[in-house]
Phi, psi and omega in degrees: 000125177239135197253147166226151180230171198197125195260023153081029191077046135080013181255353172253120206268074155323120170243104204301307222314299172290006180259321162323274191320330179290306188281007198027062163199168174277151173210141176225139197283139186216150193272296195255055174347312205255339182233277179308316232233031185306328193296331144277358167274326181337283191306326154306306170283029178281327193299138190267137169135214181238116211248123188277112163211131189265061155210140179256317153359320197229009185310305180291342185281336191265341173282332184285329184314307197297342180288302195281012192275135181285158182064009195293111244198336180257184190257162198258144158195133218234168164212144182243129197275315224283300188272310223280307218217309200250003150236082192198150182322288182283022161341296245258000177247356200264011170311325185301311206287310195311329156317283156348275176315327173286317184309281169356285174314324220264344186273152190288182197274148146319139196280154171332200135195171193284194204219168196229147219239140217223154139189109175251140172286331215078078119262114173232164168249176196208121169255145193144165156344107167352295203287286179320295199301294206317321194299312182269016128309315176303320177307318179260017187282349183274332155260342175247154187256100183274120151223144181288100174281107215258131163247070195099140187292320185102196178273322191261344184104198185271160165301103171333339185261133171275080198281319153254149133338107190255129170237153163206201200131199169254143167273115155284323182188145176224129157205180165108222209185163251248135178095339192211038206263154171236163192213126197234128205235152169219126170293073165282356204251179219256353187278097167313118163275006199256358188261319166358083178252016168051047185289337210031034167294340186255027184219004124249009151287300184346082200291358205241013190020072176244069155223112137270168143024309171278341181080044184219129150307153153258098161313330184292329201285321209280134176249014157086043180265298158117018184307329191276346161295314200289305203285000207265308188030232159344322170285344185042009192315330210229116162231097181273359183285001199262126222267146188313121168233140201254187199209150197239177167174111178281118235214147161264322152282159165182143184221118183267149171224015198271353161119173166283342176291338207278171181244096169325119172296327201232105180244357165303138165335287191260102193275141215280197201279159162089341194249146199225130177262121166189206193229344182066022151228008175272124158320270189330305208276315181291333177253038162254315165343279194331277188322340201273001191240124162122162168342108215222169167215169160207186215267143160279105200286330190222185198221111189270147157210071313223339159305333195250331195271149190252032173333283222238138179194135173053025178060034173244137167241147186248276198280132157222052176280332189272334158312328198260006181255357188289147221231323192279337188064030151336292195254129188227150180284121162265077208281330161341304195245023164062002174226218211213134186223126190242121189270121203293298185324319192258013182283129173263006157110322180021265175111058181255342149306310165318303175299342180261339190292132190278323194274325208103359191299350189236116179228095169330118190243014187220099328297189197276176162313323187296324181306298192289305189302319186289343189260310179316311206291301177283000169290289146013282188283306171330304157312330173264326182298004202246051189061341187285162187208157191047056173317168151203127181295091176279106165278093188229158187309112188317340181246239259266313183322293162334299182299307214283302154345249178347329219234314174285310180326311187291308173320287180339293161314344165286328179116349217280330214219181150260328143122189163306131153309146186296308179309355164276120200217121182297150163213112184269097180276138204294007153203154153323307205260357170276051194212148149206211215294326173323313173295275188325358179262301165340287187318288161328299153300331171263016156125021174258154201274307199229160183213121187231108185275114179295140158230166160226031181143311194306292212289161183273161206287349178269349153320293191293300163359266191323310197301299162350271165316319181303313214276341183258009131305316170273348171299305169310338186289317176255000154312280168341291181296002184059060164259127180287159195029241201260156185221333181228146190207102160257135224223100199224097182223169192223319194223183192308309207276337177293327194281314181319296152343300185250354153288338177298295152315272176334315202226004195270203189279131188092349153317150148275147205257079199294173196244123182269164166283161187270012181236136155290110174304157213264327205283135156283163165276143170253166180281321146341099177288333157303319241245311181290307168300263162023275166311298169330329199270300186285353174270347166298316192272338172289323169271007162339092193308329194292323191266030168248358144337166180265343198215075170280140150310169135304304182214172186232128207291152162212169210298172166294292204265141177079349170278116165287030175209118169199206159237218179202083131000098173238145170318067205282343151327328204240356202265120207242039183022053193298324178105359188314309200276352182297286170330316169290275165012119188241030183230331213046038169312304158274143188202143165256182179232157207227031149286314202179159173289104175205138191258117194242182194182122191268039234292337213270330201286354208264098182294002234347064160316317209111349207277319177306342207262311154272007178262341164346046194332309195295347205019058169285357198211149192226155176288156161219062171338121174162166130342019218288129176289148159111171180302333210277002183295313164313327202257140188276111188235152206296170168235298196212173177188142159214164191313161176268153173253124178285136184281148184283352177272287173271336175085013177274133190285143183221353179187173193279156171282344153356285197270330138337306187289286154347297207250006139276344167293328189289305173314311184349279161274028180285099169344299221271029169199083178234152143097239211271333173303320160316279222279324148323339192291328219262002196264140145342180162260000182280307215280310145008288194298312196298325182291320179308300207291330165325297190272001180296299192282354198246001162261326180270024187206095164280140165327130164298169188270156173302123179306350196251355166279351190282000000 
């Protein structure tokens, strides 16, 4: 492992020695990295292993060396010190983050993961105005098979020349995703375009000028005089008598232009792959068009496990967090099949399902958490051997988070700004919501005081919703155990001087400072997400100021919405221990005892879904959201119980006397259960069947006749 640092023409204040000692290696310090002194990264990267350089600024310039160094054998990996840490008003303390960052860097790549597969011809269609599309037909045409959805002539009309494939009509349905998008259409309209020769005789017959350009009737216009058939002639083009059909097509692209007024196909947030919103004159988007044609992969950002989730049970549905956050409508309920079903192509990496699954059955895979969590850690610990004390973790987004980051950094160095507190230390994710509180707890336990999530705009509003709820949820969690103050902070800035603005606020000189445990925790983050809270919880709670009290709680209340930890309250007037919900439980939390009627319950097992709560006939049982502190957490403890109900016949017990009661109570007056029909309710079913069949025979087998009847 080789580190090279480089103090930018002497504008970065380096402290070699102690950025060594953190990191166990010698490091020399370098001005011009990137130009005089090229010669030694040359020579580094000759080197077999991982070679660290700490500038991003010059990424590409440092890659064509390594392209042109003969022999060049290690891996590259860049990090930026510069903007992040060593420009900024408190440099001259930011040696812990600069550790850090390097620490960071310095850990192996994530392991692969699978990939989910693209492949476009370039067919694209293009919806809009006549004139606009055809002008941004022209742009793509030399690579893509343009066909038109026409909305209209537009201001100047369409081209006289039949340049593209022209389709109209009414639009039914546009879905799919780069490569497979389809478009369903009913031909309705009386102009044929394919009979078309675009004479314009009938849009100078028309007396009520319902023909534009496009060669589509207004049906509101039109007064049925039909001047425009006779003139049509020959061409035959014009039918109103031709009856609608309707029509399909598959596209690999699409590019809309109809405008904000248009009534949208895709009204999801994060819009699928292949489809573009534009004006036909933003540049940037027609030339991403271009790039779209051939084969493509991304990464399968998450990993299901259909055991664990707790959607669906008994034709009940409980837990849906991931359906209702999803920005893209990835994930949709397969009620058939009792689960969740997530379409790999429109999912866009968020992880913000991942972060709301109460079980973990939706798990990130790109990278995974164990991954994400093991890097928090050794930045953490790089950061505390090096002397830093109260960290605090910025999580911000890999695009616009990055550039704004990056875009204080530079201020700084102008003077303009103050920059990152030294003690802030960025960590960049392919999205904000894919970390929640099992990390961020983590985190916590592992010696960071604070966790502060950048948004900047970008993300969708249910996003922010989720975070929210998560961050007050663990906020209560250690507000309970009693650590004073604010521990989560989300943060919705767009440009330098606001992030600047609430760092300042948050982490500059004279914050207060929240309060941690005083032992760093040991634990990895898992791939478990259950697995991960737990650890976390439990190294929180061996330090607890609240439970070394003289008055520890019991337990600690938490918010309703978004905590994946409680308990459950049931009604014992009404619950007549049918076992619904027991079946229903997708944690095994509810347990029956096949001992004796009885309901029992494992509160640490518990997700709070829901499913006991709507499979409930009786709607005996309510969430309770909270924390209970101590061993019972652990432990299978009574809910309820009732007496067995005795068959009236055999004496064998066949139901609680509850649910006995119940359902006789319901029954009493039903016509088709008076008399011997009652009182069967009370019977087992061997002695039932034995009673039907009794009296069955003792109604059909009459008495002989008498002698004296003969």
């Amino acid at each position: 492992m080789t580190t090279l640092i480089c103090n930018c023409n002497q504008t970065l204040p380096l402290q070699t020695r102690p950025l060594g000692q953190a990191l166990a290696e010698e490091l020399k310090e370098h001005t011009t990295l990137c130009r005089r002194e090229a010669g030694v990264f040359q020579r580094a990267v000759r080197e077999t292993g991982t070679l660290v350089v700490a500038c991003t600024q010059e990424q590409r310039l440092f890659a064509e060396l390594a392209g042109q160094t003969e022999g060049a054998l290690a891996t590259i990996r860049f990090v930026n010190i510069r903007e992040t840490a060593g420009w900024s008003q408190e440099a001259s303390q930011a040696t812990p983050k600069m550790a850090a960052l390097l620490a960071a860097a310095r850990r192996p790549d994530p392991e692969p993961v699978a990939t989910v597969s693209y492949k476009s011809e370039g067919r694209l269609l293009i919806l809009g105005p006549l004139d606009t599309a055809e002008q941004a037909a022209d742009a793509l045409a030399d690579v893509m098979q343009v066909t038109i959805w026409a909305e209209g002539p537009g201001d100047a009309g369409g081209s006289q020349a039949r340049r593209y494939p022209v389709i109209a009509g009414s639009l039914l349905g546009l879905s799919g995703w780069l490569g497979a998008f389809e478009v369903r259409w009913s031909a309705n309209n009386p102009i044929d375009l394919d009979l078309c020769t675009r004479c314009n005789a009938c849009v100078s017959a028309c007396p009520e000028q319902a023909i534009a350009l496009d060669y589509q009737i207004d049906r509101a216009r039109c007064s049925g005089h039909r001047d425009c058939v006779k003139v049509c002639g020959a061409a035959g083009a014009i039918d109103f008598s031709r009856e609608p059909v309707e029509h399909a097509q598959r596209f690999d692209l699409v590019l809309d232009l109809r405008g904000p007024q248009a009534s949208p196909n895709f009204v999801q947030h994060a819009l699928p792959q292949g489809y573009f919103r534009g004006d036909g004159r933003d540049l940037p988007a027609l030339l991403k068009l271009r790039e779209l044609v051939g084969e493509f992969e991304k990464p399968r950002f998450f990993h299901y496990r259909q055991k664990l989730c707790a959607h669906s049970r008994n034709d009940q549905t409980g837990c849906s967090a991931c359906i209702d956050i999803c920005s893209a409508q990835a994930v949709r309920s397969d009620k058939s099949r009792q689960q969740i079903v997530v379409n790999p192509h429109l999912c866009v990496g968020c992880g913000a399902c991942t972060t709301v699954c109460p079980t973990g059955a939706l798990a990130y895979a790109y990278p995974r958490t164990d991954d994400q969590g093991e890097k928090i850690r050794t930045m953490l610990g790089a950061y505390q051997s090096a002397g830093g004390r109260d960290a605090v973790v910025l999580l911000h987004s890999q695009g616009q988070g990055q550039r704004v980051v990056e875009a204080l950094g530079r201020s700084a160095q102008l003077k303009r700004l103050q920059g990152l507190p030294a003690r802030v230390m960025p960590l960049g994710l392919w999205h904000t919501a894919s970390l929640g509180l099992e990390v961020w707890l983590s985190a916590i336990g592992y010696g960071a005081c604070q966790i502060v999530v950048l948004l900047t705009g970008e993300e969708a509003p249910q996003y922010k919703t989720a975070l929210t709820e998560q961050m007050a949820v663990a906020q209560s969690l250690l507000h309970g155990l009693g650590y004073a103050g604010t521990h989560f902070s989300l943060i919705e800035v767009s440009d330098p001087q606001a992030l600047d603005a609430e760092l300042q606020r948050l982490c500059g000189r004279g914050a207060a400072v929240p309060q941690g445990p005083g032992v760093a925790a040991r634990h990895a983050v898992q791939r478990e997400k259950r697995s991960t809270l737990e650890l976390a919880l439990d190294h929180l709670l061996a330090h607890a100021p609240a439970l070394h009290a003289a008055q520890a709680p019991h337990s600690i209340a938490l918010p309703l919405s978004g905590s994946p930890l409680g308990s459950i309250a049931v009604d014992t007037d009404r619950c007549t221990l049918c076992m619904s919900c027991v079946s229903a439980c997708p944690g095994a939390a509810l347990q029956d005892n096949p001992q004796q009627p009885e309901l029992r319950f494992i509160e640490k097992n518990c997700v709070q879904c829901g499913l006991c709560v709507k499979t409930c006939p009786e709607q005996a049982i309510a969430l309770q959201p909270r924390l209970l502190l101590g061993a019972e957490r652990s432990q299978s403890r009574r809910l309820h119980h009732s007496p067995p109900y005795a068959c009236v016949r055999c004496g064998k017990p066949f139901g609680t006397l509850k649910a006995i009661e119940a359902m006789l109570g319901r029954l009493a007056g039903h016509s088709m259960f008076q008399g011997a029909a009652l009182e069967r309710l009370k019977m087992c079913g061997d002695c039932r069947v034995v009673d039907i069949f009794t009296a069955d025979n003792e109604v059909r087998i009459a008495p002989p006749p008498s002698a004296d009847r003969s």
